[in-house]
Coordinates of C-alpha atoms in Angstrom, one line a residue:
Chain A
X1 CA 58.6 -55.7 31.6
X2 CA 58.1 -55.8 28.1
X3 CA 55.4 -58.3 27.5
X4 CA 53.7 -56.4 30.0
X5 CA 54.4 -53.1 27.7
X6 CA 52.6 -55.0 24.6
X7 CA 49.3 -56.4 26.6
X8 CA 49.0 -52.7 27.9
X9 CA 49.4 -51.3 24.3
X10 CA 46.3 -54.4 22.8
X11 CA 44.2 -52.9 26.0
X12 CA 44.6 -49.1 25.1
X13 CA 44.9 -49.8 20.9
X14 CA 43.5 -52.9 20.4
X15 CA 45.3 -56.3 19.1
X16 CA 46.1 -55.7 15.6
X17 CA 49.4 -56.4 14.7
X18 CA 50.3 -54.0 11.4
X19 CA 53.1 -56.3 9.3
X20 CA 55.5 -55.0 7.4
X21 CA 56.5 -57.3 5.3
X22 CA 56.9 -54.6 2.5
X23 CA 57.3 -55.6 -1.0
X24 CA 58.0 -53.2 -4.2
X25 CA 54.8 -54.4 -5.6
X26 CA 52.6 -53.1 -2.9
X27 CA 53.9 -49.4 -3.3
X28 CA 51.5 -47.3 -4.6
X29 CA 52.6 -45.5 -8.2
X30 CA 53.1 -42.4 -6.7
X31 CA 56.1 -43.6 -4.4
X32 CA 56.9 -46.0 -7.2
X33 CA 58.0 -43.4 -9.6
X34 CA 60.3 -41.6 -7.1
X35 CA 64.3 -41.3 -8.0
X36 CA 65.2 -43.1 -5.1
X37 CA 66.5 -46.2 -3.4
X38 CA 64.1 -49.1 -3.6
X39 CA 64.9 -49.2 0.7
X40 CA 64.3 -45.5 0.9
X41 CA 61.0 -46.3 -0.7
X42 CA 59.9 -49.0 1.6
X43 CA 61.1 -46.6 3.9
X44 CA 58.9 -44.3 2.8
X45 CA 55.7 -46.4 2.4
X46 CA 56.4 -48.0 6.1
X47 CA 57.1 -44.8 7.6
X48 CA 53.3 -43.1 6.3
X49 CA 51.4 -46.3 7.6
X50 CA 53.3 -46.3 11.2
X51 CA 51.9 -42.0 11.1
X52 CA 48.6 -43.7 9.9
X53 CA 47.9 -46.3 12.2
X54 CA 49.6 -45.6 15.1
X55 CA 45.5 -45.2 16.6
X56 CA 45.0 -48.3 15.3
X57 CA 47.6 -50.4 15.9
X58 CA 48.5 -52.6 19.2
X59 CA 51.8 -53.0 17.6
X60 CA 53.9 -53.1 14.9
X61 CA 55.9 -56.3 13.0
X62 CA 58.9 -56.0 10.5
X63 CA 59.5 -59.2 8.7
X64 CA 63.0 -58.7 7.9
X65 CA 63.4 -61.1 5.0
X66 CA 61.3 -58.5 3.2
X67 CA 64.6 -56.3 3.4
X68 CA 67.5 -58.9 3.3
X69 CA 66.1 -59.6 -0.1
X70 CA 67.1 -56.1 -0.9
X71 CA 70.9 -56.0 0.2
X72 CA 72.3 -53.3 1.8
X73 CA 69.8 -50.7 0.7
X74 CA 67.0 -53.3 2.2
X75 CA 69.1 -53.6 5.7
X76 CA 69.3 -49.9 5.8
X77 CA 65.3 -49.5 5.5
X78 CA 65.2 -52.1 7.9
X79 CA 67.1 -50.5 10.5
X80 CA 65.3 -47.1 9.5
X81 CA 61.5 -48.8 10.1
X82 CA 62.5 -50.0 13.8
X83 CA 63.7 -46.7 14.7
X84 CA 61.3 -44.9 13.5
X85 CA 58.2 -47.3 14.6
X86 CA 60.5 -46.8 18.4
X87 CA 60.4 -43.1 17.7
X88 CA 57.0 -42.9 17.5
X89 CA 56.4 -44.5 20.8
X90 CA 55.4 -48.0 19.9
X91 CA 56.2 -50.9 19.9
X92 CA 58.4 -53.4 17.5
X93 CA 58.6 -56.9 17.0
X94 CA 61.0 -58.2 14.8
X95 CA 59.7 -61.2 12.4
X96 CA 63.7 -63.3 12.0
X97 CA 62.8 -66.6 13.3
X98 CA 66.2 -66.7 14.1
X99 CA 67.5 -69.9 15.9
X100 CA 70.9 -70.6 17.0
X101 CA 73.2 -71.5 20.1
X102 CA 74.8 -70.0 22.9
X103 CA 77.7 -67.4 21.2
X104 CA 75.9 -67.7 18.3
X105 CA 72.5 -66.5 19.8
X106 CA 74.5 -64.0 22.2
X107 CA 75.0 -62.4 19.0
X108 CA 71.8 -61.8 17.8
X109 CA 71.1 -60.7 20.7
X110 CA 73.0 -58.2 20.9
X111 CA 72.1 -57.8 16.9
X112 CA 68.4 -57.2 17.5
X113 CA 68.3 -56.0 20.8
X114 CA 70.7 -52.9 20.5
X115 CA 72.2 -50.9 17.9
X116 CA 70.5 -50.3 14.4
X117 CA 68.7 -53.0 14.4
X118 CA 67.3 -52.5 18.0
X119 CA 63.4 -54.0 18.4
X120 CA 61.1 -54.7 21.2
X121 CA 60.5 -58.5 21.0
X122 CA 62.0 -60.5 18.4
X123 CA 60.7 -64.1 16.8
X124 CA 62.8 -67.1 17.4
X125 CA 62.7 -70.5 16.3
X126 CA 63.3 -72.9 19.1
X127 CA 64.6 -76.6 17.5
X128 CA 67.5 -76.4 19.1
X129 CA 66.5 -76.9 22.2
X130 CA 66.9 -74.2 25.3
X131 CA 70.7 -73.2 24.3
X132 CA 68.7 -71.2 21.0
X133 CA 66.9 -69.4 23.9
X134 CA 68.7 -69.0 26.9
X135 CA 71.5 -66.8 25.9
X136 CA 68.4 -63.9 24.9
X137 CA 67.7 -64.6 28.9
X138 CA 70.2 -61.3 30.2
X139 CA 67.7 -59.3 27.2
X140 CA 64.6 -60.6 29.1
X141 CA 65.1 -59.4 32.5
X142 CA 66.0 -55.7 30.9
X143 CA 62.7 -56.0 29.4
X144 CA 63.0 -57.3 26.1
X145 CA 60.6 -60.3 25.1
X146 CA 60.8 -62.8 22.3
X147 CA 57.9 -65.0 20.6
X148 CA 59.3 -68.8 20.1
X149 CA 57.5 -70.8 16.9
X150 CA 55.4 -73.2 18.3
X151 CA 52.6 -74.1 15.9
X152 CA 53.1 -72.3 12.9
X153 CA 49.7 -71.0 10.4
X154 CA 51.6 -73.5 6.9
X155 CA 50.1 -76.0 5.7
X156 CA 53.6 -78.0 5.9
X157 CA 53.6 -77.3 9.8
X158 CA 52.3 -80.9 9.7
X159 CA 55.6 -82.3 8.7
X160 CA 57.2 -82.0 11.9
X161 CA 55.4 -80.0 14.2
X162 CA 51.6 -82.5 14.5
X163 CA 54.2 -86.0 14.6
X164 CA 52.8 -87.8 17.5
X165 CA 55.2 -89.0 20.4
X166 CA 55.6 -91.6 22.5
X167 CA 52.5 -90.8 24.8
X168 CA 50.5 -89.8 22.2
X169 CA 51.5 -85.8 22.7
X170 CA 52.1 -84.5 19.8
X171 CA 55.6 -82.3 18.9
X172 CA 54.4 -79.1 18.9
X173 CA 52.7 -80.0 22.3
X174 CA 55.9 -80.5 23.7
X175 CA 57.5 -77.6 22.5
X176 CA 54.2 -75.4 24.4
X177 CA 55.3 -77.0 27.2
X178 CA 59.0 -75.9 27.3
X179 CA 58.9 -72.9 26.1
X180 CA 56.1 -72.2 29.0
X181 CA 58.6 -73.4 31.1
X182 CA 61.2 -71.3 30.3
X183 CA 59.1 -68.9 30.5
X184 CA 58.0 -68.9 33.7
X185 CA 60.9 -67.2 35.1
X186 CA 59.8 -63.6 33.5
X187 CA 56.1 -63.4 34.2
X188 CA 55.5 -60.0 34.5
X189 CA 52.5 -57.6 35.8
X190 CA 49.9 -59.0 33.7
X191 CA 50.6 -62.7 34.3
X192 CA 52.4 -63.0 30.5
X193 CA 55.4 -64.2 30.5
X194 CA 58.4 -62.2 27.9
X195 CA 58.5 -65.2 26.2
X196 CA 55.5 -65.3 24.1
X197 CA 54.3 -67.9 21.4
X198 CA 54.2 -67.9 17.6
X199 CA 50.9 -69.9 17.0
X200 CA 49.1 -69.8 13.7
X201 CA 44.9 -69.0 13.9
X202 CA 44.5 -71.7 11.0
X203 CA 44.3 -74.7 14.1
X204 CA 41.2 -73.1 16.5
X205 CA 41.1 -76.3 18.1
X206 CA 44.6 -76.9 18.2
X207 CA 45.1 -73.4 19.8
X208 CA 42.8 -73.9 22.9
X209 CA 44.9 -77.1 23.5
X210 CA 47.8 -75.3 22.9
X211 CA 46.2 -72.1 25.5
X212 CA 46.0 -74.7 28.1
X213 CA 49.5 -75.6 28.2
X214 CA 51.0 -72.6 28.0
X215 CA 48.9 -70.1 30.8
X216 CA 51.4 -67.6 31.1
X217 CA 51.8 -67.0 27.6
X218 CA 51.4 -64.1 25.2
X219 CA 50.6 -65.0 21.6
X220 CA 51.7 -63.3 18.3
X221 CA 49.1 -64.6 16.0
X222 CA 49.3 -64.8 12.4
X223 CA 46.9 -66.7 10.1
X224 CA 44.0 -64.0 9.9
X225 CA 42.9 -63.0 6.7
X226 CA 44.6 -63.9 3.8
X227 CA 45.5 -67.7 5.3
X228 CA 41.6 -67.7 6.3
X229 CA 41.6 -66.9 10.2
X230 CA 38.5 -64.7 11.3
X231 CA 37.5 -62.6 13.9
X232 CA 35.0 -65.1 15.2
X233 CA 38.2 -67.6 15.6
X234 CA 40.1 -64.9 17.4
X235 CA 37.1 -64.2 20.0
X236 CA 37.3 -68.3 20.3
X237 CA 40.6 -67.5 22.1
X238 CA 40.1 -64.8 24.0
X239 CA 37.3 -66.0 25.5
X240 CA 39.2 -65.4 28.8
X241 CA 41.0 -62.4 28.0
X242 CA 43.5 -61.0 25.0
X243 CA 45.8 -62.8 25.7
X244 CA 48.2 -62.2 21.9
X245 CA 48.3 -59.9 19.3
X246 CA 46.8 -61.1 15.6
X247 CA 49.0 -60.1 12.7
X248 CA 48.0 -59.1 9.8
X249 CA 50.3 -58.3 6.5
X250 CA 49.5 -58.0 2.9
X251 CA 45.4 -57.7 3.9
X252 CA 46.7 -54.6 5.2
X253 CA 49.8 -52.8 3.9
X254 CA 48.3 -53.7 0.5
X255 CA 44.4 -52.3 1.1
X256 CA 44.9 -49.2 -1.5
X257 CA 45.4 -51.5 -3.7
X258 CA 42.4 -50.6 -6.4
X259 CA 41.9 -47.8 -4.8
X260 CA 44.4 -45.1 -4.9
X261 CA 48.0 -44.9 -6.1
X262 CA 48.9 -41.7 -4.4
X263 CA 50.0 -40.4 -1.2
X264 CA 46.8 -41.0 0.5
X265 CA 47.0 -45.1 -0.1
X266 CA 48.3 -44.5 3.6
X267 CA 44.3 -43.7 4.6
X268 CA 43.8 -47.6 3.0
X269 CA 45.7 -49.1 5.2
X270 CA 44.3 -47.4 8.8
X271 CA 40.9 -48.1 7.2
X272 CA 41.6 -51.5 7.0
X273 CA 43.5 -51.9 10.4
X274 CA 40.2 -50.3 11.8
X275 CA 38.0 -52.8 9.8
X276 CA 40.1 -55.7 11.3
X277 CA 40.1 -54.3 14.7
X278 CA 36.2 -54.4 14.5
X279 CA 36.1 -57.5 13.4
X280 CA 38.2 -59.0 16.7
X281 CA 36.6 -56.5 18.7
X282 CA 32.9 -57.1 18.2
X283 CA 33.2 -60.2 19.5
X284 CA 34.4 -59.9 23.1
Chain B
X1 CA 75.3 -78.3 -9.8
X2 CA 76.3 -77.0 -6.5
X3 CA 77.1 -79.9 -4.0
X4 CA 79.1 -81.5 -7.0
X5 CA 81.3 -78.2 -6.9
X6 CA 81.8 -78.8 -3.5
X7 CA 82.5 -82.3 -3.4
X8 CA 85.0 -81.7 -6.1
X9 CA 86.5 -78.7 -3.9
X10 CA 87.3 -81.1 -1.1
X11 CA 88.6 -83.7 -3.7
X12 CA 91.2 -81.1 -4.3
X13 CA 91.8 -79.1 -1.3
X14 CA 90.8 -81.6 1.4
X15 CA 87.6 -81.3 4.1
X16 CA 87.7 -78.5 6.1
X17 CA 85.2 -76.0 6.5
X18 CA 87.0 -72.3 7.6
X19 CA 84.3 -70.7 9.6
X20 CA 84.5 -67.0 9.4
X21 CA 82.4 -66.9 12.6
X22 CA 84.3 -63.6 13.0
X23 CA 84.3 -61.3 16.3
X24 CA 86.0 -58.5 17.6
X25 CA 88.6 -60.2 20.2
X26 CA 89.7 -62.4 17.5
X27 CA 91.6 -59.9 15.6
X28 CA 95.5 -59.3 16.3
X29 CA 96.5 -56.3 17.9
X30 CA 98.1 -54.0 14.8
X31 CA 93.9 -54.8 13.3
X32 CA 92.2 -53.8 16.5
X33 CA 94.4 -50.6 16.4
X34 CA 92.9 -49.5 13.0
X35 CA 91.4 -46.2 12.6
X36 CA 88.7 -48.0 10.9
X37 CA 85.2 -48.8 11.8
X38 CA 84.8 -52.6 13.7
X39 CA 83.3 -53.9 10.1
X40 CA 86.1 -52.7 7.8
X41 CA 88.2 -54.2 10.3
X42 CA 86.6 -57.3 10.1
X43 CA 86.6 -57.6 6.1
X44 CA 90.3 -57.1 6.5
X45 CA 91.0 -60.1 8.9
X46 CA 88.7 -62.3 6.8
X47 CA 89.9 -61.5 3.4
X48 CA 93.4 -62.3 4.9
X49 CA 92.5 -65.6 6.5
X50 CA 90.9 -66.3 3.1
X51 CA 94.3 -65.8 0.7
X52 CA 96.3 -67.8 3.4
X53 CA 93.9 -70.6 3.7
X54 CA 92.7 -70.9 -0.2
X55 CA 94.6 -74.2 -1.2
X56 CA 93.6 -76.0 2.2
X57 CA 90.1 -75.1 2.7
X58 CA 87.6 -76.9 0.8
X59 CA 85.1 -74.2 1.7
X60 CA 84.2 -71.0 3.8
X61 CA 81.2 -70.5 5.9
X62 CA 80.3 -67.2 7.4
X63 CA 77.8 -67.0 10.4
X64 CA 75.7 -63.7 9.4
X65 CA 75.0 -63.6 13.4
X66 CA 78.5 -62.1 13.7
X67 CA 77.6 -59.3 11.5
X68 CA 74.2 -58.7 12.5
X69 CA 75.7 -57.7 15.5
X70 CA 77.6 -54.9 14.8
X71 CA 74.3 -53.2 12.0
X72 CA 74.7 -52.0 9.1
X73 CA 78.7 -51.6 9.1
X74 CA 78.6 -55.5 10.2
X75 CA 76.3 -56.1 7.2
X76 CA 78.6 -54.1 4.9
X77 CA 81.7 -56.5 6.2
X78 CA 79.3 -59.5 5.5
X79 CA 78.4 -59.1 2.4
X80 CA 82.1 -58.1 1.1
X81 CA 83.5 -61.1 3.1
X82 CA 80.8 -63.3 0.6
X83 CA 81.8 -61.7 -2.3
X84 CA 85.9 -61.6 -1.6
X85 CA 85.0 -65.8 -0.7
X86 CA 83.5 -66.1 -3.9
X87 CA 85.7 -63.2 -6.4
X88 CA 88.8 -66.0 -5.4
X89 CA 86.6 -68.6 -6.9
X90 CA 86.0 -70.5 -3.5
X91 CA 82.5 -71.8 -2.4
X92 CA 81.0 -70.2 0.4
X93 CA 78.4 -71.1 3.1
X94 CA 75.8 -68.4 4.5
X95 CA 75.1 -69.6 7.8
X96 CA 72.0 -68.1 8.4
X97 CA 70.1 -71.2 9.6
X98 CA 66.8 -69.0 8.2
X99 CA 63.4 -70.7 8.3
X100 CA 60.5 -69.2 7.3
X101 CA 57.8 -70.3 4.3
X102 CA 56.3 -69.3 0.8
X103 CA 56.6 -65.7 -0.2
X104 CA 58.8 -65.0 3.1
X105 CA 61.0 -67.5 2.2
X106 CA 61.4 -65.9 -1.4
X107 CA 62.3 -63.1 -0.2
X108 CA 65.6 -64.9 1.5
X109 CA 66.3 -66.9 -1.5
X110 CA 66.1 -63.7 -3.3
X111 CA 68.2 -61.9 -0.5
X112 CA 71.1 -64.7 -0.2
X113 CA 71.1 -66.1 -3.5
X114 CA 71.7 -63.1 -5.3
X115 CA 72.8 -59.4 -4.7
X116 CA 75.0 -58.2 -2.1
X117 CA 74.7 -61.2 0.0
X118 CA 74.5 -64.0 -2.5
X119 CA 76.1 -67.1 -1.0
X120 CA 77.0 -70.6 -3.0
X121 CA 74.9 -72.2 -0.3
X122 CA 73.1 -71.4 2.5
X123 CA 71.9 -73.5 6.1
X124 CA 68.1 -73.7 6.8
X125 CA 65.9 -75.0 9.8
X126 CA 62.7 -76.7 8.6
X127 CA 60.8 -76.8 11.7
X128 CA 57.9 -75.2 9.4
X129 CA 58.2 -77.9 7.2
X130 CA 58.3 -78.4 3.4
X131 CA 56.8 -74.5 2.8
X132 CA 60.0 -73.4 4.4
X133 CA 62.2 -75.3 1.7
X134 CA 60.3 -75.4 -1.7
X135 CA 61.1 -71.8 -2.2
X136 CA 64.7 -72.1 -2.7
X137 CA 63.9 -75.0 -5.3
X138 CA 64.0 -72.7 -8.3
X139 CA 67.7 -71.8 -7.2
X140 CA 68.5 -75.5 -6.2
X141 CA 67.9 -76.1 -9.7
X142 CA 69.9 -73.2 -11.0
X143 CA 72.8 -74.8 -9.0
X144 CA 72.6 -73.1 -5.5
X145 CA 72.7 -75.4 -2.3
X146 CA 71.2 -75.4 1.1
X147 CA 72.2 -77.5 4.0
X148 CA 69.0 -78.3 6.6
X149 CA 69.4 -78.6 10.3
X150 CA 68.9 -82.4 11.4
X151 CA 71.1 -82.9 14.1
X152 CA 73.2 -80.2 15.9
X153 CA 76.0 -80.3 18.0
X154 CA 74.9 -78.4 21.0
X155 CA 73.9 -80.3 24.2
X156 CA 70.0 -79.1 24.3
X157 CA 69.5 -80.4 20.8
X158 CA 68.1 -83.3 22.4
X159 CA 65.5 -81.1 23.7
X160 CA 63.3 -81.7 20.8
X161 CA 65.6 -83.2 18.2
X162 CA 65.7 -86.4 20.5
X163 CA 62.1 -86.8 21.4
X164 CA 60.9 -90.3 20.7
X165 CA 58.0 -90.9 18.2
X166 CA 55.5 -92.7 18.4
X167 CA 56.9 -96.2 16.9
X168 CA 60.0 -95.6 18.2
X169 CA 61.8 -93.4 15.6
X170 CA 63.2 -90.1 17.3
X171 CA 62.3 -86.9 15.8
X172 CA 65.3 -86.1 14.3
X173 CA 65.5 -88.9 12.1
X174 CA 62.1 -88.8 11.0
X175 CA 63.8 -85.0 9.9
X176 CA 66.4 -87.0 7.9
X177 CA 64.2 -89.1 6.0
X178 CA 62.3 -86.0 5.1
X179 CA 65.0 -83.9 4.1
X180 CA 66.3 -86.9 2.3
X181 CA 63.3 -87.3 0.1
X182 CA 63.0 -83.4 -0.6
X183 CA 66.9 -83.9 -2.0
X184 CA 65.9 -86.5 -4.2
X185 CA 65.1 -84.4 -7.2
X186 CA 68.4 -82.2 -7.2
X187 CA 71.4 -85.1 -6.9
X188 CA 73.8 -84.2 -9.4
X189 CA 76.8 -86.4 -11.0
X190 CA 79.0 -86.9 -7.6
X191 CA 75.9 -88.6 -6.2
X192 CA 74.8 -85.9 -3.9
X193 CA 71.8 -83.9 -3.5
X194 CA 71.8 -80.2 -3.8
X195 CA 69.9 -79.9 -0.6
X196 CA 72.6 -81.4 2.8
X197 CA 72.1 -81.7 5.7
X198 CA 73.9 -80.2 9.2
X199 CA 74.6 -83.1 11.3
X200 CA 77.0 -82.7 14.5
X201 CA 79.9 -84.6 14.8
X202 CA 79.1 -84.7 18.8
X203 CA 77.3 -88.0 18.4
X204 CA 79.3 -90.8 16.4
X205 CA 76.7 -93.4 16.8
X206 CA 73.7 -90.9 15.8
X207 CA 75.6 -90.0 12.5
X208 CA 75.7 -93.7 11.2
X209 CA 72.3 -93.9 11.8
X210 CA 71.5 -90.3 10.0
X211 CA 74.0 -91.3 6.6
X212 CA 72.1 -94.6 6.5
X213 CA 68.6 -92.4 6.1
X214 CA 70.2 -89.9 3.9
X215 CA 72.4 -91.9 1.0
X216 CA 72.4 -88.9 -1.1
X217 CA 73.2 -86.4 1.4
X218 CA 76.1 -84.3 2.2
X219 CA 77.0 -82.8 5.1
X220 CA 78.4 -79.8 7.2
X221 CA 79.3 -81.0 10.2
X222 CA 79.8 -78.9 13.2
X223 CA 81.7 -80.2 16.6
X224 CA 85.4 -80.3 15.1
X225 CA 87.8 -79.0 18.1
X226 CA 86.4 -76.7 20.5
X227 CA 83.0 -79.2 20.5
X228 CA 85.3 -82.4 21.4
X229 CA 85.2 -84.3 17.8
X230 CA 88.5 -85.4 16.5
X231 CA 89.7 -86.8 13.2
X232 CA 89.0 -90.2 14.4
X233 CA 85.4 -89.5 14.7
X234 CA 85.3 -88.0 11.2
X235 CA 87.3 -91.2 9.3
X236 CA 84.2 -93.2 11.0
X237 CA 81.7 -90.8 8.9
X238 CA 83.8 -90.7 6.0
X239 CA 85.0 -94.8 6.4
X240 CA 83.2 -95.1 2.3
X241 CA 84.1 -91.9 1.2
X242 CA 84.3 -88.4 1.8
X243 CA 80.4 -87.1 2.3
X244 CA 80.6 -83.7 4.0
X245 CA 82.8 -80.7 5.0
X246 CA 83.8 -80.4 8.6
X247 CA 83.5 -76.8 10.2
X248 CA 86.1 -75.4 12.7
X249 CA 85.3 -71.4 13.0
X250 CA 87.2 -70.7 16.6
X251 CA 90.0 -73.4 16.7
X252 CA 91.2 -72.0 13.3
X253 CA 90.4 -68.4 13.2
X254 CA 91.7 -67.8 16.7
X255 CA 95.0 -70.0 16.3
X256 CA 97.4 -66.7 16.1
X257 CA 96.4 -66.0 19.7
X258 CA 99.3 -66.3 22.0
X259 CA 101.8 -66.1 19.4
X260 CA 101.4 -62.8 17.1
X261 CA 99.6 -59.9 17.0
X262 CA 101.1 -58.6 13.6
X263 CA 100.0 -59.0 9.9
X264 CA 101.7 -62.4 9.8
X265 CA 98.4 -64.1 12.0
X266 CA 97.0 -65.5 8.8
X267 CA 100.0 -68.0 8.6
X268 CA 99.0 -69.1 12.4
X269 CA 95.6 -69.5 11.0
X270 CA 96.6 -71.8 7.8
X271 CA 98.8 -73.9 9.9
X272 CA 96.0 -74.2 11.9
X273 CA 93.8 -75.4 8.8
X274 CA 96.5 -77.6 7.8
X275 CA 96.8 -79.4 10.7
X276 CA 93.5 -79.9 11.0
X277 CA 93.1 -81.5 7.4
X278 CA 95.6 -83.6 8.0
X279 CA 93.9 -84.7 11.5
X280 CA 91.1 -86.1 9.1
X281 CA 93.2 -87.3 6.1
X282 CA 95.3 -89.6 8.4
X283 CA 92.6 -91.7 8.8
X284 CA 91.8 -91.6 5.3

C-alpha cells in the first residue's frame, strides 16, 4: 500500500520532502532567457531538480497553486512534473488541499488520482466532515494515500484550529482523532495508515500531543526552514521512529540563488537537500 | 464592487444560482455522439445552457472538480466555460473551495482572478485561518468576491462544523463571526461585504442564527432540490430581503433527461431555472 511505498522510500532516501512550488522568480537567468512557455520553463527547472535529487529525496511535492496561477500553460507543466517525477520511479504528492463532498470529491478523485494529473498521495482539507474523505476511500485500498490538514505551520491556524471545546480538547485535537479513525481501516505493512496528516513543525509541543492521538499516522511536515522548524525539532518527533516526511520549498528549489544562474543551479538544490537531510539525520 | 454587482443581478434576473457542475451523463444524446473530445463537448452543453438561461439566472457557478477530472482538455472546457459566462456579461462563481495561505494563496488569486481562469468570484475554506484569506484582499478591493465555507449542506458537516466550544458557541458560528469581521472592510453600496459566506439551506434554524452573526454578508446557498430545501425555506432566509443566491447544479442542468436528447435540451433546462425562481419568488 502506498503509505507503506513512502516510509520505505524515507528509510532508503531519507525524509526530505523536495517542494515544488515553482515560481518564475526562482529560475535561474539561464532558463529565464529561453523562447519558451513560462510552464515549459517550470517544466524545465522542475524536471533538472527531480534528475538532481532523486538520491536525495524521500519524495517529491507539487504545490499546484504554483501552476493554476499560470492558466493553461501552468496546468500543462503541472501535469508534465507528476509524470515525469512518476517516470522517474518516485514518488508524488500533490499539495491541492482540496475539500469537498461525495460526487464532488469522487471527482477529484478521479482528477488526481488518474489521468494527467495522476499523483501518489494528494493533500486534503477535511472541514467537511468524513463525506470530504470518504469518497477518496475506493483510491485507498488500490494504494493511493492522502494527507488530511490537521494542524497547519500559519500563524492564523489559531483562528480555528487551537479553539478549545467543550472538554477542554482543543479543534484541531479532534480532528487528529477522526482522521486516525478513518484511518484505521488502511494500515498497511508498516503500521501507517494511507491516510496521513498535514501537521506544521512550528508547534513541537503541540505535535507530540498531536503523535499520541494519531499512532497509525504518517506525517507530511512542513514548517522547516524558512517558517523556523529545525532539525533538532524534527529528531523531537521521531524519537520513536520516522514516522512523516518534512517538506521543504523555497529553502530548496531556490538554493542557487547567489550562486549560479546557469544550468548547474540544479547542483544547488541537491546540495541543499543533502544539507537538510544532515541536519534531520544527525540527530537520530 | 463585486457583491453589489451581484445583488443588483438578482434584483433583475431573480435568485438562482445555475450550477455548471457539468459531467459526462448529463449531456443529450446528439452531444455525447460528437466527434469531439469529452471537454469540447462539455463547453458546448454549457455555453448552451448559458444563452438559454441568461435572463433568469442571476449567476453561474462552475465546480472546477468537474474539469479537473477529465485534465487538461477538462481544464481547457473550464476555463472557456468562465470566459463564455463572463463574454455574455454574467457573473460567474469559481467553485474551487481553495484554502491554502500567503504566497500559496497568491498564487490562486493570481490563477482565478485573472488569466485563463479568472472568475467574478470564487468559494474558499478557511480552516487555516486569516493567512488563507488576506491574500485575495488586494483583488477584494479591486472588486472581486469570494464566498467562505461556514456551514455546508452535507450531512457530516457536523463532524467538525458542529462541535461545541467551550462556552457554548459551536464552531461554525464562531466561523461566521470571523468571517463577518474579515468582511467588514469591503461592504460596498448594497450593504454587503465583498467577502460571503456558503451557508446550506439543509438547516433552516442554523441559517437564522448564521444571518444574525453575519449582517453584511451574502450568501450562496447550496441544498435547493436534490438536497431537500424548498422555496419555503428560502422566503424564511430572505423574509427582510433578498441576501444570497441559491445554487441548483443537477436539478436544473439535468432537467432535459427523460424528455429530449436533441439540441432543444437547453429549453428543458431554462424551464427548469424558471420554475425554480418562481418556487422562491412566490413567497417573496
Amino acid at each position: 500500500m502506498s503509505m507503506d511505498a513512502l516510509f520505505n522510500s524515507v528509510k532508503t532516501h531519507g525524509p526530505v520532502c523536495v517542494g515544488l512550488d515553482t515560481q518564475e522568480g526562482f529560475l535561474p537567468a539561464y532558463l529565464q532567457e529561453k523562447d519558451w512557455s513560462l510552464g515549459e520553463k517550470l517544466f524545465e527547472f522542475n524536471r533538472k531538480i527531480v534528475d538532481a535529487t532523486a538520491d536525495n529525496a524521500g519524495c517529491y511535492k507539487v504545490q499546484v497553486a504554483c501552476y493554476e496561477a499560470l492558466g493553461l500553460d501552468g496546468m500543462t507543466a503541472y501535469a508534465k512534473t507528476l509524470q515525469y517525477v512518476r517516470s522517474k520511479g518516485k514518488l508524488v504528492i500533490a499539495d491541492i488541499k482540496r475539500g469537498d463532498i461525495s460526487s464532488t470529491a469522487k471527482q477529484y478523485a478521479r482528477g488526481h488520482f488518474t489521468g494527467d494529473f495522476e499523483a501518489d498521495f494528494i493533500t486534503v482539507n477535511g472541514y467537511m466532515g468524513e463525506d470530504a474523505v470518504s469518497p477518496y476511500y475506493d483510491y485507498l485500498k488500490a494504494g493511493k494515500g492522502m494527507f488530511l490538514l490537521v494542524k497547519t505551520s500559519n500563524p492564523s491556524s489559531k483562528d480555528f484550529q487551537d479553539l478549545p471545546l467543550e472538554g477542554g480538547e482543543l479543534l484541531y485535537q479532534q480532528v487528529a482523532k477522526k482522521v486516525s479513525q478513518w484511518g484505521e481501516a488502511f494500515v498497511g505493512e508498516s503500521g501507517f495508515s494511507n491516510i496521513g496528516a498535514v501537521v506544521g513543525l512550528t508547534y513541537p509541543a503541540e505535535f507530540q500531543i498531536i503523535k499520541s492521538l494519531m499512532p497509525h499516522t504518517f506525517f507530511l511536515i512542513p514548517g522547516y526552514g524558512a517558517q523556523g522548524g529545525t532539525g533538532k525539532d524534527i529528531a523531537q518527533v521521531f524519537h520513536d521512529g520516522i514516522c512523516g516526511v518534512v517538506n521543504s520549498s523555497r529553502g530548496l528549489i531556490t538554493a542557487h540563488k547567489g550562486k549560479t544562474e546557469g544550468e548547474d543551479f540544479d547542483q544547488c538544490v541537491n546540495q541543499a537537500v543533502i544539507t537538510m537531510k544532515e541536519d534531520i539525520l544527525q540527530w537520530l
